[in-house]
PDB file of C-alpha atoms in Angstrom:
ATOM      1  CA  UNK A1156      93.866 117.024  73.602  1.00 85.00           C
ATOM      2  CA  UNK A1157      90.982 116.402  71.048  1.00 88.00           C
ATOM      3  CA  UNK A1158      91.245 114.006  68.260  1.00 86.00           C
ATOM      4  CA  UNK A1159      89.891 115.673  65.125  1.00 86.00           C
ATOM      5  CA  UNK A1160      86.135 114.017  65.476  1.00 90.00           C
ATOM      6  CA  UNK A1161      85.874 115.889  68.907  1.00 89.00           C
ATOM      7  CA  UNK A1162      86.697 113.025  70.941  1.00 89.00           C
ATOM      8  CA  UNK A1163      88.956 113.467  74.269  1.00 91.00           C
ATOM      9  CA  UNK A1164      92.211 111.860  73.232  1.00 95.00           C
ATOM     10  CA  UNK A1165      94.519 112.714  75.966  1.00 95.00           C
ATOM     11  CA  UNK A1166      94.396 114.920  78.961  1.00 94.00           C
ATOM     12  CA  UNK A1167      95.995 115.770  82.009  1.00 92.00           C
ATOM     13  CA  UNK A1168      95.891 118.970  84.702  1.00 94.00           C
ATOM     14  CA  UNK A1169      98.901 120.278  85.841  1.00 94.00           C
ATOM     15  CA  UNK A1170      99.170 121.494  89.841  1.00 92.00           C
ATOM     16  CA  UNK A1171     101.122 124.761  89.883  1.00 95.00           C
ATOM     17  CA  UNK A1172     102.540 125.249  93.835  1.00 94.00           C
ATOM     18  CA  UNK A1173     104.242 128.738  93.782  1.00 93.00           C
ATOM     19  CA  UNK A1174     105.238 128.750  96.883  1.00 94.00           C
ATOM     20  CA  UNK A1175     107.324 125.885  96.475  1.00 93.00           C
ATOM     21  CA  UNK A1176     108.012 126.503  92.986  1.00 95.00           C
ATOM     22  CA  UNK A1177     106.705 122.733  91.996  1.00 94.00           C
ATOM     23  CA  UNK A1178     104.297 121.925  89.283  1.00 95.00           C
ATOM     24  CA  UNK A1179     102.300 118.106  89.776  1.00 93.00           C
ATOM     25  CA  UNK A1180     101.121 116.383  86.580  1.00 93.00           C
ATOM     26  CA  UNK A1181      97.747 114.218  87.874  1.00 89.00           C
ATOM     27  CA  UNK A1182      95.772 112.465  86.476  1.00 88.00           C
ATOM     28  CA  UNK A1183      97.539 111.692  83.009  1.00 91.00           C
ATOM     29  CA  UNK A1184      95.390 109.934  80.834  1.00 90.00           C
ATOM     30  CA  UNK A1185      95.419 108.607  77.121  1.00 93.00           C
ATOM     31  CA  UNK A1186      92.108 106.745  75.372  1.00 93.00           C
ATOM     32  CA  UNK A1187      93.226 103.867  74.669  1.00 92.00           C
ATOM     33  CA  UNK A1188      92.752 104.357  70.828  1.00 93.00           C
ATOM     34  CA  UNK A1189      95.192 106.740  70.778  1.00 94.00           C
ATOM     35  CA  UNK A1190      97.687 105.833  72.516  1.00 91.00           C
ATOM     36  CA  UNK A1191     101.474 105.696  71.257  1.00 92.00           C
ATOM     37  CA  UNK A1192     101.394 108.395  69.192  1.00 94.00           C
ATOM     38  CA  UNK A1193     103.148 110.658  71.482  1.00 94.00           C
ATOM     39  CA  UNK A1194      99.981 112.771  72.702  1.00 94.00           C
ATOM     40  CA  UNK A1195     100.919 112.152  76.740  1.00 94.00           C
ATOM     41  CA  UNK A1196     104.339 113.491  76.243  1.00 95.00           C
ATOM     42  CA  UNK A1197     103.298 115.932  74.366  1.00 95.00           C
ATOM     43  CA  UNK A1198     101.016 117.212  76.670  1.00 94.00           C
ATOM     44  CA  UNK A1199     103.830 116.759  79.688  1.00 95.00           C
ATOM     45  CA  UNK A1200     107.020 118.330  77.240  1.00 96.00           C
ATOM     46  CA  UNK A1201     104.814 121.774  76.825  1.00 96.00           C
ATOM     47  CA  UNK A1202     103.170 121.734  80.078  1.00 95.00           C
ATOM     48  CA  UNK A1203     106.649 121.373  81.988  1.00 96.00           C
ATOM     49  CA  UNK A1204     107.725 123.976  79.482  1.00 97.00           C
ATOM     50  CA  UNK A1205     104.928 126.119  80.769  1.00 96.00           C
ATOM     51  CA  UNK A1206     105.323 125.398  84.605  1.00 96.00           C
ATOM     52  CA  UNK A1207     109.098 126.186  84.394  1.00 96.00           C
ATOM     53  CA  UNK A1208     107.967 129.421  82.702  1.00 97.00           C
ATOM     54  CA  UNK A1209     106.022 130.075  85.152  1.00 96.00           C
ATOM     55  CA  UNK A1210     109.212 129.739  88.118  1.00 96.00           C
ATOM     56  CA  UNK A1211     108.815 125.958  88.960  1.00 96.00           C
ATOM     57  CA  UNK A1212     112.002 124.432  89.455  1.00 96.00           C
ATOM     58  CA  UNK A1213     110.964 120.920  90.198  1.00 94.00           C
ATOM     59  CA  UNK A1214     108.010 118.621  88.957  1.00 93.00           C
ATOM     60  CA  UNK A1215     106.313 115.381  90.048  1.00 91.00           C
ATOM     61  CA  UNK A1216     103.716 113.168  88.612  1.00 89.00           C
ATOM     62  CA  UNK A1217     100.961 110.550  90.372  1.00 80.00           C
ATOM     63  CA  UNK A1218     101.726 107.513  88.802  1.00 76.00           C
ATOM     64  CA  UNK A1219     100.470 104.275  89.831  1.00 67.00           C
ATOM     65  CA  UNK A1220     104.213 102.788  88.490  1.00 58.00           C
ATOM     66  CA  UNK A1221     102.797  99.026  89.381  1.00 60.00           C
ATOM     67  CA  UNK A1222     104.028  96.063  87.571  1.00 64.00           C
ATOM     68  CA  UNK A1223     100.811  96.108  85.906  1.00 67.00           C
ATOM     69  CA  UNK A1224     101.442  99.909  84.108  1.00 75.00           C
ATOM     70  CA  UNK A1225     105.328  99.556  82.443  1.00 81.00           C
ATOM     71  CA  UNK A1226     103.779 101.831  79.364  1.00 84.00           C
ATOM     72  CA  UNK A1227     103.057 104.556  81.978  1.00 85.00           C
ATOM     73  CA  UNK A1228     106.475 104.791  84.149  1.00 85.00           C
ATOM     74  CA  UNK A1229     107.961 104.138  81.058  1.00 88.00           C
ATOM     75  CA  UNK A1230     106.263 107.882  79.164  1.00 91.00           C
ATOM     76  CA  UNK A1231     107.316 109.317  82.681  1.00 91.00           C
ATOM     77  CA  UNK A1232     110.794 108.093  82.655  1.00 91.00           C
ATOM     78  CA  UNK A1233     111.037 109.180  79.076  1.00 93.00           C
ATOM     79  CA  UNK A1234     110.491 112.871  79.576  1.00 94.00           C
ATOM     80  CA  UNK A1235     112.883 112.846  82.476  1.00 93.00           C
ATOM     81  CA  UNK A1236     110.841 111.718  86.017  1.00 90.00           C
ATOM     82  CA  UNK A1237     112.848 109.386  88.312  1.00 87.00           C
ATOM     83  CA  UNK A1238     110.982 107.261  90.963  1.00 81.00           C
ATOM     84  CA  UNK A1239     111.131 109.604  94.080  1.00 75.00           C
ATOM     85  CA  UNK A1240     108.666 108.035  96.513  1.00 71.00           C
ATOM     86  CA  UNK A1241     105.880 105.176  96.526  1.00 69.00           C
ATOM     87  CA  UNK A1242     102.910 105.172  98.583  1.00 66.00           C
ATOM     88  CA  UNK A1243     101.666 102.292 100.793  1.00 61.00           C
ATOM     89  CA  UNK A1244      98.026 101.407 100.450  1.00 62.00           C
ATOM     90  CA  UNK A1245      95.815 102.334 103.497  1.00 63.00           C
ATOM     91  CA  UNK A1246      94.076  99.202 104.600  1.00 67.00           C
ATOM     92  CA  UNK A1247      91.499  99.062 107.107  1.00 68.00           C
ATOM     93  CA  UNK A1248      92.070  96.270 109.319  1.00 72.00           C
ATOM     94  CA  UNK A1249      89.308  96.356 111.601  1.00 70.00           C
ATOM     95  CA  UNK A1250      86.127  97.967 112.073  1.00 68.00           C
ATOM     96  CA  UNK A1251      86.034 101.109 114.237  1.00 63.00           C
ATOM     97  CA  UNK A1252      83.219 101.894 116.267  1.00 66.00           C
ATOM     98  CA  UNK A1253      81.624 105.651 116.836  1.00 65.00           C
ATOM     99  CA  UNK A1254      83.396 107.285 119.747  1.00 66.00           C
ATOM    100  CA  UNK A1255      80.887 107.158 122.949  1.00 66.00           C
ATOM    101  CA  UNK A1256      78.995 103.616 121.349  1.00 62.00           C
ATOM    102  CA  UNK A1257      80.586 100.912 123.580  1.00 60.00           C
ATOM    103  CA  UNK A1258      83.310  98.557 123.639  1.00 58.00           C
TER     104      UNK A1258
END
């Protein structure tokens, strides 16, 4: 979305999987200057609208969902998303050395 001086407001691309007949919202993104005025669900209200137009029966959205972003989980729990999954950080714990170059 553009505010009226051309700046990007709010934005967000939408995944369409036909074969499973799932749409992903990711990334989903507000400046913070215009935030709270209802651009982000906006945005996912019609594109939802649009992916269940075009046969997706289901829809998921990255969010990080920390502690630290309650504004965002709480847009995506507004428009209907429920926590499904969460993802555990990959952390490398050691260093791994080329195949073939020693111990």
């Amino acid at each position: 979305m553009e505010a009226p001086d051309g700046t990007m407001a709010s934005s967000t691309i939408m995944w369409l999987d036909e074969a499973n007949r799932t749409a992903e919202f990711e990334p989903v993104g507000t400046h913070p200057d215009y935030r709270r005025l209802g651009l982000a669900r906006a945005m996912l209200l019609h594109g939802m609208h649009l992916a269940r137009a075009a046969g997706a029966t289901q829809m998921t959205v990255a969010c990080l969902g920390a502690p630290g972003h309650p504004q965002a989980r709480g847009l995506y729990y507004s428009v209907g998303f429920r926590n499904f999954t969460r993802d555990a950080p990959l952390i490398k714990t050691r260093t791994e050395r080329p195949v073939g170059q020693g111990k």
